[in-house]
mmCIF file of C-alpha atoms in Angstrom:
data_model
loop_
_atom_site.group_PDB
_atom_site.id
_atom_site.type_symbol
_atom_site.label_atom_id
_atom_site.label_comp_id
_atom_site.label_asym_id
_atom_site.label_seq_id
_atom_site.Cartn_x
_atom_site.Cartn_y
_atom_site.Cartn_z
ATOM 1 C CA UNK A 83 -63.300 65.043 68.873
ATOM 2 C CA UNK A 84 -64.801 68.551 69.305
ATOM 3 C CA UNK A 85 -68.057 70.294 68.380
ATOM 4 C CA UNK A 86 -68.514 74.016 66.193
ATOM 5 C CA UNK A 87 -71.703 75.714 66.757
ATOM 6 C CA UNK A 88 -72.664 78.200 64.183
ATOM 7 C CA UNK A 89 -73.480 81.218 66.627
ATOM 8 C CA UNK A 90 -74.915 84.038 64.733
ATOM 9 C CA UNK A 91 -74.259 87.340 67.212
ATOM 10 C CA UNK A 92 -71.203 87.943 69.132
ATOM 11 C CA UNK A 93 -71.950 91.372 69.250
ATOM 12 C CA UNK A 94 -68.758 93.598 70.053
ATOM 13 C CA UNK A 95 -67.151 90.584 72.140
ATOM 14 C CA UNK A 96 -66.109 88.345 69.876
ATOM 15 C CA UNK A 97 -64.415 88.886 66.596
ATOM 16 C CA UNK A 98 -63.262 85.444 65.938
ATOM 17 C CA UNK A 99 -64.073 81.782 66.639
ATOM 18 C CA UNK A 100 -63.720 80.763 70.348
ATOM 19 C CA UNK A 101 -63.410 77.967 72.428
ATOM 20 C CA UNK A 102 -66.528 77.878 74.897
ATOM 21 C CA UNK A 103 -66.428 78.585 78.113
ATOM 22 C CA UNK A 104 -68.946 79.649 80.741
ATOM 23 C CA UNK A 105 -67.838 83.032 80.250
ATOM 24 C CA UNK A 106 -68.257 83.130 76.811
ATOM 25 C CA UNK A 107 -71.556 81.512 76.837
ATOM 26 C CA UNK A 108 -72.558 84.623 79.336
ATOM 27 C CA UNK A 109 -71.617 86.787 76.702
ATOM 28 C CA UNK A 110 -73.299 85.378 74.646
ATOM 29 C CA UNK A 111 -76.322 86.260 76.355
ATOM 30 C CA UNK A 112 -75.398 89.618 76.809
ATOM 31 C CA UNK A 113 -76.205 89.470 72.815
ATOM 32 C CA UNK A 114 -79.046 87.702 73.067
ATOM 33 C CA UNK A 115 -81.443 90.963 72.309
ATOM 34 C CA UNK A 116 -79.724 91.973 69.384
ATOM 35 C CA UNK A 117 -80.499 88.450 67.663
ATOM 36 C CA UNK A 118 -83.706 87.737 69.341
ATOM 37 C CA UNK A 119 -84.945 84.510 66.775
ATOM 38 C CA UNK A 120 -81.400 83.016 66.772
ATOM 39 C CA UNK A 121 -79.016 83.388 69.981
ATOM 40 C CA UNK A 122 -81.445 82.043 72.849
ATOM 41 C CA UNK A 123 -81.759 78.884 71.185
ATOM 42 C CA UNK A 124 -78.454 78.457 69.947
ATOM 43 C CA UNK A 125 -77.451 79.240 74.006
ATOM 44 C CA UNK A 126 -79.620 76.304 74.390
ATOM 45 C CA UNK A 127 -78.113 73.752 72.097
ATOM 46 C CA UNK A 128 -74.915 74.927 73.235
ATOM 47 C CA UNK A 129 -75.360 74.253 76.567
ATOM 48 C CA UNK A 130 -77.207 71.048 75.981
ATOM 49 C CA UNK A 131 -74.218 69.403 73.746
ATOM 50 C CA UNK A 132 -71.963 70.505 77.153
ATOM 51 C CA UNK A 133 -74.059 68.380 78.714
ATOM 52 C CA UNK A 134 -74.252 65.099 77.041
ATOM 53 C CA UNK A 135 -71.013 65.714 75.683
ATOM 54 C CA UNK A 136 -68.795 66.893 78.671
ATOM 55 C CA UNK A 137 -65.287 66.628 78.304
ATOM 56 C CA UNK A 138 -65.665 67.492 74.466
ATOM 57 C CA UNK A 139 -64.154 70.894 73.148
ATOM 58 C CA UNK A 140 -66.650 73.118 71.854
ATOM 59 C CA UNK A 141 -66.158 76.420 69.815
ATOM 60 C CA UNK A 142 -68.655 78.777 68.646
ATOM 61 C CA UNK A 143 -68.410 80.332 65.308
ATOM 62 C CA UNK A 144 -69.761 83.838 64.947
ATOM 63 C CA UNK A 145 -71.807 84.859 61.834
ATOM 64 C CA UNK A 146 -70.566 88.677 62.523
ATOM 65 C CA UNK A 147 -67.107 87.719 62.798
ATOM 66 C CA UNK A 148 -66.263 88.089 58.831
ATOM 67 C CA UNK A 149 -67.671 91.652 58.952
ATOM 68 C CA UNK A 150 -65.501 93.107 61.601
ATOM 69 C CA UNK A 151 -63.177 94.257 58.648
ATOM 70 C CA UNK A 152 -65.956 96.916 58.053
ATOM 71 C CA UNK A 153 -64.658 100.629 57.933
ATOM 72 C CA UNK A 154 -66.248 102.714 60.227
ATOM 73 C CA UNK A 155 -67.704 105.010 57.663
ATOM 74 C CA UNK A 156 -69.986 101.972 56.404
ATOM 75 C CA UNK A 157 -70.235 100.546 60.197
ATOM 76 C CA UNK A 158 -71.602 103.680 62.032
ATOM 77 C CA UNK A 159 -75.135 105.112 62.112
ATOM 78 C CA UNK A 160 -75.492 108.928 62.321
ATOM 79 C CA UNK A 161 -76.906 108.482 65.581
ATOM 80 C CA UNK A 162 -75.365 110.219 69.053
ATOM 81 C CA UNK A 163 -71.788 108.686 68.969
ATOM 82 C CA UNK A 164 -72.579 107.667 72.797
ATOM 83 C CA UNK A 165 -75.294 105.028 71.775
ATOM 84 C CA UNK A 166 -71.714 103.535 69.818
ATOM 85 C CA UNK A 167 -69.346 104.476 72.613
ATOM 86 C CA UNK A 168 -71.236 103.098 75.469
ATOM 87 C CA UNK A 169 -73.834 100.499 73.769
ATOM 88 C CA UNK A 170 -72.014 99.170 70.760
ATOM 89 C CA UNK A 171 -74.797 100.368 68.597
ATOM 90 C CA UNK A 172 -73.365 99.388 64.917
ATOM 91 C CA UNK A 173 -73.594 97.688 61.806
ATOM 92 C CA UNK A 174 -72.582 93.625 63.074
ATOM 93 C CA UNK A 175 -73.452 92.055 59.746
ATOM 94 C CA UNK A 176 -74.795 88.612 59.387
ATOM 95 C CA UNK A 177 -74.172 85.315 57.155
ATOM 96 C CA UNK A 178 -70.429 85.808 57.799
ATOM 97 C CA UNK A 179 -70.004 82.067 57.713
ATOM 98 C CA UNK A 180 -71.617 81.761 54.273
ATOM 99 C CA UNK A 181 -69.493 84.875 52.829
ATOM 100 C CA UNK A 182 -66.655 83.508 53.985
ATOM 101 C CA UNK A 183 -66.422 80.409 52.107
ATOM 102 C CA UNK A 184 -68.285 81.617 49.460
ATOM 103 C CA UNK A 185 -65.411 84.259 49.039
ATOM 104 C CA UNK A 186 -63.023 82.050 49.460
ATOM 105 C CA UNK A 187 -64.572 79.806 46.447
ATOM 106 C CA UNK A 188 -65.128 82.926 44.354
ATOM 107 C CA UNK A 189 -60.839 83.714 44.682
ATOM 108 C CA UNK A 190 -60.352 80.332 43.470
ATOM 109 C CA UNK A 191 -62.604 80.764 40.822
ATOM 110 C CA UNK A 192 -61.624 84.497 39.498
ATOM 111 C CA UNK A 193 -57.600 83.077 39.946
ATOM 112 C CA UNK A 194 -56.896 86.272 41.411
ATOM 113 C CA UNK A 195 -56.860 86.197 45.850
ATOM 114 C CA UNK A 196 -55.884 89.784 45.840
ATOM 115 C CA UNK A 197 -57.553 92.559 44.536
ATOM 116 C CA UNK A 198 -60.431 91.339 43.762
ATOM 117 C CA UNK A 199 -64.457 92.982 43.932
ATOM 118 C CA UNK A 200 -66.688 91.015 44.582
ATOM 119 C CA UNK A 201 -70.891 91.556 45.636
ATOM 120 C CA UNK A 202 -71.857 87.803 46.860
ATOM 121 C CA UNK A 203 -75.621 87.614 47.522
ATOM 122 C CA UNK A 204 -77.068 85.236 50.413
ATOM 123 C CA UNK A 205 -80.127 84.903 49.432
ATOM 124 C CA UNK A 206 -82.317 82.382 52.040
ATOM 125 C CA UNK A 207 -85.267 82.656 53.802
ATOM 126 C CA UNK A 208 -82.763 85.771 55.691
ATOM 127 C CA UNK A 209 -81.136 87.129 52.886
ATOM 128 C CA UNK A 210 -78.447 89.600 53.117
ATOM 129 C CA UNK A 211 -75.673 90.699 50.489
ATOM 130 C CA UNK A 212 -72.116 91.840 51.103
ATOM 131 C CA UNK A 213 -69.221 93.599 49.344
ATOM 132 C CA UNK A 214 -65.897 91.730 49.328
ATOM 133 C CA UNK A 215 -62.888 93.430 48.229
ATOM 134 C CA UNK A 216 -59.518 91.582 48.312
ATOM 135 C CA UNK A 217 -61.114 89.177 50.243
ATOM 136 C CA UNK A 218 -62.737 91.116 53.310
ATOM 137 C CA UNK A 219 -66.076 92.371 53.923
ATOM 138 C CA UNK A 220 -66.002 95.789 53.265
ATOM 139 C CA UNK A 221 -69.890 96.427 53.597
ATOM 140 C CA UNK A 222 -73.057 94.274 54.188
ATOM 141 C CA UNK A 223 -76.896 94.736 54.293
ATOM 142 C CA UNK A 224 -77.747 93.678 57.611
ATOM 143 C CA UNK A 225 -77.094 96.095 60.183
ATOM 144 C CA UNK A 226 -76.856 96.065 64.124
ATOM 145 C CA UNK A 227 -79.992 93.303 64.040
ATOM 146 C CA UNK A 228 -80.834 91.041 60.955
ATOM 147 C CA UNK A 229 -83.415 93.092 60.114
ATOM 148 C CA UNK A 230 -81.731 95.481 57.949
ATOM 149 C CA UNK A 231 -81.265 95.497 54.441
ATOM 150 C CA UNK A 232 -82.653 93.008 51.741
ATOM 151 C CA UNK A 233 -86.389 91.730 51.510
ATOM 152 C CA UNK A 234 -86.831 88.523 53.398
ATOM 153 C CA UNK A 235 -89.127 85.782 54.206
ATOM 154 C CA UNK A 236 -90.796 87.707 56.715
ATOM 155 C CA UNK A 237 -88.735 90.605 57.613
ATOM 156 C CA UNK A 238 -88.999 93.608 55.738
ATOM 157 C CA UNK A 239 -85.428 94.787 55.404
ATOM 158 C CA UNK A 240 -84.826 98.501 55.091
ATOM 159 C CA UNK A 241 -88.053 100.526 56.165
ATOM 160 C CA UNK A 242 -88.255 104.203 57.246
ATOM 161 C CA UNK A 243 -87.948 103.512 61.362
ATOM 162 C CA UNK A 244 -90.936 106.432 60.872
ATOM 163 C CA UNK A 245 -93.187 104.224 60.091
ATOM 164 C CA UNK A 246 -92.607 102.244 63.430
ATOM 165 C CA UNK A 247 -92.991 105.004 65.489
ATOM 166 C CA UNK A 248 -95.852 105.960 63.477
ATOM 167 C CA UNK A 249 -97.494 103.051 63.783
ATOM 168 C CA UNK A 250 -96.927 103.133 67.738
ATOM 169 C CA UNK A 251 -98.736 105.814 67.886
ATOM 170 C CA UNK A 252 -101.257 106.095 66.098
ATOM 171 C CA UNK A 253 -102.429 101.692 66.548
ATOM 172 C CA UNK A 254 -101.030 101.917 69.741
ATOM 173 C CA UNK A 255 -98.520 99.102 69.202
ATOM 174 C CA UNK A 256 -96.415 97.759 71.683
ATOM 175 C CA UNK A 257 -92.595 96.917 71.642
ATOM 176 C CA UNK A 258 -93.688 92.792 71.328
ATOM 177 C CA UNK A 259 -96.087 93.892 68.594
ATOM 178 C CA UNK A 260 -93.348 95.542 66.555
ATOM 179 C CA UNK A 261 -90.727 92.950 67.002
ATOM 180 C CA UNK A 262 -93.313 90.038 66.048
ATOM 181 C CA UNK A 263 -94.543 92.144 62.613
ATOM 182 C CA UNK A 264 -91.233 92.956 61.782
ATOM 183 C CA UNK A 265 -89.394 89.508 62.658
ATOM 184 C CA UNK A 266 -92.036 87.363 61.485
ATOM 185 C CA UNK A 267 -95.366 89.184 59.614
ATOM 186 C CA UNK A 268 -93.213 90.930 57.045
ATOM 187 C CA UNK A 269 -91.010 90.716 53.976
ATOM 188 C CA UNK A 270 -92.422 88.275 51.169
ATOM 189 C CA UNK A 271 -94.931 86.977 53.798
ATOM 190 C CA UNK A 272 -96.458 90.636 54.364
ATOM 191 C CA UNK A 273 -96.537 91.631 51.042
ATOM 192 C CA UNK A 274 -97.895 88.435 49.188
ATOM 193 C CA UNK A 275 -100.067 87.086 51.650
ATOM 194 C CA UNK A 276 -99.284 83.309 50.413
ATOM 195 C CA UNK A 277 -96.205 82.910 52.705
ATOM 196 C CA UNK A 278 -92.662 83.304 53.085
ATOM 197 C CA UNK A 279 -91.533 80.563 50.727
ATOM 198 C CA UNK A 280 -90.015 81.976 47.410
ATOM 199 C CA UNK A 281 -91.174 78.639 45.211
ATOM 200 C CA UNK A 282 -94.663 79.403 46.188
ATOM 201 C CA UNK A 283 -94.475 82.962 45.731
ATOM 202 C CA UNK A 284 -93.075 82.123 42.301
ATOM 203 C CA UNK A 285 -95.734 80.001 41.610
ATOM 204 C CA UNK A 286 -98.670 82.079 42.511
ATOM 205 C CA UNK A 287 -97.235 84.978 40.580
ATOM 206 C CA UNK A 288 -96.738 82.895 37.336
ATOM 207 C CA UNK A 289 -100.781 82.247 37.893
ATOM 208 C CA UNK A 290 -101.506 86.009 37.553
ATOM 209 C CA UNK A 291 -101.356 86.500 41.547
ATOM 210 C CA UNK A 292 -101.213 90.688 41.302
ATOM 211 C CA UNK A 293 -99.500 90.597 45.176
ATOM 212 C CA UNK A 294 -97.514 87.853 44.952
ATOM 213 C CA UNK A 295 -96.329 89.396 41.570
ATOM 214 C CA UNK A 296 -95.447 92.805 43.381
ATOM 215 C CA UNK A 297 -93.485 91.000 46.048
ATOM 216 C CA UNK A 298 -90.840 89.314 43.452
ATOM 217 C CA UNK A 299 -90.904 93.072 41.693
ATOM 218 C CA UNK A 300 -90.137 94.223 45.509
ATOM 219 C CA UNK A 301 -87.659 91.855 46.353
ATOM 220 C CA UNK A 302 -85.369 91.824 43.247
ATOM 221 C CA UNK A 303 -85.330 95.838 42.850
ATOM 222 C CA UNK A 304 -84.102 95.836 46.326
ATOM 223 C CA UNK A 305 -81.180 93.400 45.598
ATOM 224 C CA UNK A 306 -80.440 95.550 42.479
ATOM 225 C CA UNK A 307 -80.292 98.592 43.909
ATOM 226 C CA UNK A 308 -77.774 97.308 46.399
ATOM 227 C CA UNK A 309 -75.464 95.484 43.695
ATOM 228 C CA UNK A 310 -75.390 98.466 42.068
ATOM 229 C CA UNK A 311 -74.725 100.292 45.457
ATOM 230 C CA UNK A 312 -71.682 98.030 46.598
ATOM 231 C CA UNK A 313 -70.315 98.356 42.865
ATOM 232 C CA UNK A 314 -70.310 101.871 43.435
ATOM 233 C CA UNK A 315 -68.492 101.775 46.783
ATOM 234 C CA UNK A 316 -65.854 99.332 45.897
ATOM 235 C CA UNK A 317 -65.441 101.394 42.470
ATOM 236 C CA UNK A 318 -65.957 98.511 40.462
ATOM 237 C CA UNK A 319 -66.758 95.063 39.677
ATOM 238 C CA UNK A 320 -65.533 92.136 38.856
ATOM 239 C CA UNK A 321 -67.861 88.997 39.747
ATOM 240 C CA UNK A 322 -71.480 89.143 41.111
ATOM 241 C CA UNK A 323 -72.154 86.082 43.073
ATOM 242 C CA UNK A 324 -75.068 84.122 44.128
ATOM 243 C CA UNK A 325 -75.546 81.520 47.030
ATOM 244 C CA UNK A 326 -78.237 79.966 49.534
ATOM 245 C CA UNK A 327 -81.588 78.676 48.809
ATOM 246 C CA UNK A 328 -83.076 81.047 46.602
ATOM 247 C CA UNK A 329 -79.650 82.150 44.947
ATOM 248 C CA UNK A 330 -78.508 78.594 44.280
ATOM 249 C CA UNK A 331 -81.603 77.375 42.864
ATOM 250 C CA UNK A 332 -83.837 80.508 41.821
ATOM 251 C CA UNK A 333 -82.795 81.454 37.771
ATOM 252 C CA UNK A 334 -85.865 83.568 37.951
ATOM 253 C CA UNK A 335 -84.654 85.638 41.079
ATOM 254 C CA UNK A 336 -81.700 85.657 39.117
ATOM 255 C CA UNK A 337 -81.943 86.807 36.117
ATOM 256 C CA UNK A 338 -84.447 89.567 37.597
ATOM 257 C CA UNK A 339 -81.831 91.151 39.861
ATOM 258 C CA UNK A 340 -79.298 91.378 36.869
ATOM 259 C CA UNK A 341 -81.741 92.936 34.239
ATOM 260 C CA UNK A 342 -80.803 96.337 33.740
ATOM 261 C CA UNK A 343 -77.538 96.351 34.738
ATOM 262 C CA UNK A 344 -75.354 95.629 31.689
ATOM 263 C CA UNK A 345 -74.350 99.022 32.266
ATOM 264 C CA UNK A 346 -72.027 97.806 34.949
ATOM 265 C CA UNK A 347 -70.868 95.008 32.468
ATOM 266 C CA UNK A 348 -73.658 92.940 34.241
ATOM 267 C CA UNK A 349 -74.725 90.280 31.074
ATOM 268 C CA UNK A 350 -75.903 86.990 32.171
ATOM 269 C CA UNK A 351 -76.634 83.940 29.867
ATOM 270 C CA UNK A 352 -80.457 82.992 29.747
ATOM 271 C CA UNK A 353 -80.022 79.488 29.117
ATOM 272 C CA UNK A 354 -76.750 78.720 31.863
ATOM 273 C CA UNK A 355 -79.017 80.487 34.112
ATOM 274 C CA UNK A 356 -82.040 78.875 33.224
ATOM 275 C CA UNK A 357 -80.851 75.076 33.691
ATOM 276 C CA UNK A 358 -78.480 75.803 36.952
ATOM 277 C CA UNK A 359 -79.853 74.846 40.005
ATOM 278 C CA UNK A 360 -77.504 73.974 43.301
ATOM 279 C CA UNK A 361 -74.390 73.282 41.529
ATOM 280 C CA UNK A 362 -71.173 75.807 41.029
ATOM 281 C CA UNK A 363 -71.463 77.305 37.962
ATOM 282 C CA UNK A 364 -70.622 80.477 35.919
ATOM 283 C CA UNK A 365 -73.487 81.601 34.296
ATOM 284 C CA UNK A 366 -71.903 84.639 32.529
ATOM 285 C CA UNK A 367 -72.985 85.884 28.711
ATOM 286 C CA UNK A 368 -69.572 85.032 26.860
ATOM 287 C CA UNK A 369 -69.198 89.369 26.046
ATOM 288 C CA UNK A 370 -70.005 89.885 29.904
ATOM 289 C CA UNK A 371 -67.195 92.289 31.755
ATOM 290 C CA UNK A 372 -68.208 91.128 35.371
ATOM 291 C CA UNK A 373 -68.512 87.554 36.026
ATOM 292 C CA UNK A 374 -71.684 85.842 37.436
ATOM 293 C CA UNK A 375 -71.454 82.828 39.239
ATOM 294 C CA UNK A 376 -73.440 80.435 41.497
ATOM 295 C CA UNK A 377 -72.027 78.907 44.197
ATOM 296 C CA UNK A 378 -73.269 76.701 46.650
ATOM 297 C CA UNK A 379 -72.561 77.642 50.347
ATOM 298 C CA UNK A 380 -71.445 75.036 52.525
ATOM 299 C CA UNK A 381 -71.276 77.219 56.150
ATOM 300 C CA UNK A 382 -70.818 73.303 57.958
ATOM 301 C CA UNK A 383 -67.471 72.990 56.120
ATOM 302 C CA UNK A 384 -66.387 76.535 57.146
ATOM 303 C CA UNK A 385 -67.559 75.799 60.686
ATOM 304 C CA UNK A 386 -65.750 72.822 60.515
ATOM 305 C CA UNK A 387 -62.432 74.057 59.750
ATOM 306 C CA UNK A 388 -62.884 76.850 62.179
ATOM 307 C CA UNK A 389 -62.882 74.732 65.059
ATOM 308 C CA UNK A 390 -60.102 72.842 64.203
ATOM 309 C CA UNK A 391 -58.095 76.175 63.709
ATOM 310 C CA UNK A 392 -59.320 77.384 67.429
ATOM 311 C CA UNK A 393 -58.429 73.756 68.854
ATOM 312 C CA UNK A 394 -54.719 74.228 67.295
ATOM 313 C CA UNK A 395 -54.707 77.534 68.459
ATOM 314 C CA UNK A 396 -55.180 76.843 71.996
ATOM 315 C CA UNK A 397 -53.491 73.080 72.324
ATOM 316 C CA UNK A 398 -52.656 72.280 75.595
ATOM 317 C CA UNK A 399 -54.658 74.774 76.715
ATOM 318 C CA UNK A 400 -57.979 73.425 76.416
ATOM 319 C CA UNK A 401 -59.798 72.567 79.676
ATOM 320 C CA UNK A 402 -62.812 70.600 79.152
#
């Protein structure tokens, strides 16, 4: 009956799901630099499924769309307000699909749809985390590009932009090099030198790997720091959430980003934690003030019922 394509940047254009359209699927392009790994060949599947499916409605589902409820204080970068004005140089966000269910899930679990604080954590082979209050995204890691924020597979998340023109310079680097080392040399890859694949970066470390060992203490201080952060900006807490690959199935990734923090009324339970792997699940110490959950993300579902919002929405207006 009709086809949703996850579509991860719709830059300032689009701040819901669409139908497609050639002009949207220009657009689209006009995006294309600011997700360089994801938009060209979701253009291409896009236009392919047009083609062996014509007469089919198709909508496109934006991944930034659940962050445009971002405040400007957290969206702007102190940069000349022109690059904003006239380039639409911002924070976009990513994994807006994912927090949206997730969120939605998370109200259902807390009982509560309003008022609610919530720091869910997509952690994948992108990883990104985002503050949720009262059911909008109020902040998130990733930034005008997905490089920003968390450690990834192979991106390095937040870096001093220094060191890129410093390596320019002085290595004589061009503007390919950089986007191939940051985009795909970096993050757990970089660092370990075994690969971008947490389970093997696990492993290796639990064998006495020193590198591989200081890319897990890398990677879950990051995501620590920025629970802590979005607790802080939402002033307060009341569930910490996990979700993706590594946050669905990782108790060691886990239970290292919440160590430390029982300050915030951050307590997990070692042995929920320790046999929960893909399923939904609270995995809260019985005395903990902030609730820790796991919940599986199911972004096909979202996309899903997305496109059969847009296709009431527009009715008889639909032109194949």
């Amino acid at each position: 009956s009709a086809v949703g394509h996850r579509t991860v940047h719709g830059g300032s254009f689009f701040t819901a799901p669409v139908l497609i359209t050639p002009e949207v699927i220009a657009k689209m392009e006009e995006c294309a630099p600011l997700a360089p790994l994801h938009n060209p060949p979701i253009i291409l599947g896009i236009k392919e499924a047009l083609r062996v499916l014509p007469g089919i409605p198709q909508v496109a589902v934006f991944d930034t769309a659940f962050h445009t409820t971002i405040p400007a204080k957290a969206h702007l970068y102190a940069l000349p307000y022109r690059f904003y004005t006239d380039h639409g140089v911002k924070r976009y966000g990513f994994h807006g699909n994912s927090f949206q269910y997730v969120s939605r899930r998370v109200n259902v679990l807390l009982g509560r749809p309003e008022h609610s604080k919530v720091v869910i954590a997509h952690l994948g082979n992108g990883a990104s985390i985002a503050a949720v209050q009262d059911g909008k995204s109020v902040d998130t890691s990733m930034g005008l590009t997905p490089l920003e924020g968390l450690v990834m597979g192979t991106r390095p998340g937040d870096v001093d932009p220094g060191i890129i023109l410093y390596l320019m310079r002085e290595l004589g680097l061009g503007n390919k090099d950089v986007d191939r080392i940051l985009n795909k040399e970096s993050g757990l890859l970089g660092v370990s030198g075994v690969g971008n694949d947490m389970r093997d970066v696990l492993a290796k470390a639990a064998a006495g790997d020193d590198r591989c060992g200081m890319a897990l203490d890398l990677y879950a201080y990051r995501l620590k720091k920025y629970i802590g952060a979005y607790a802080a900006a939402m002033g307060g807490l009341d569930a910490l959430v996990f979700t993706a690959g590594i946050g669905e199935n990782s108790p060691e990734i886990r239970a290292a980003a919440c160590e430390g923090l029982e300050f915030l009324g951050i307590e997990i339970d070692e042995a929920l934690n320790g046999e929960t792997r893909g399923v939904e699940r609270d995995i809260s110490a019985a005395d903990s003030l902030v609730r820790i959950l796991v919940v599986p993300t199911d972004e096909s579902r979202l996309i899903a019922e997305e496109t059969v919002e847009v296709l009431r929405r527009e009715g008889p207006n639909i032109v194949a």
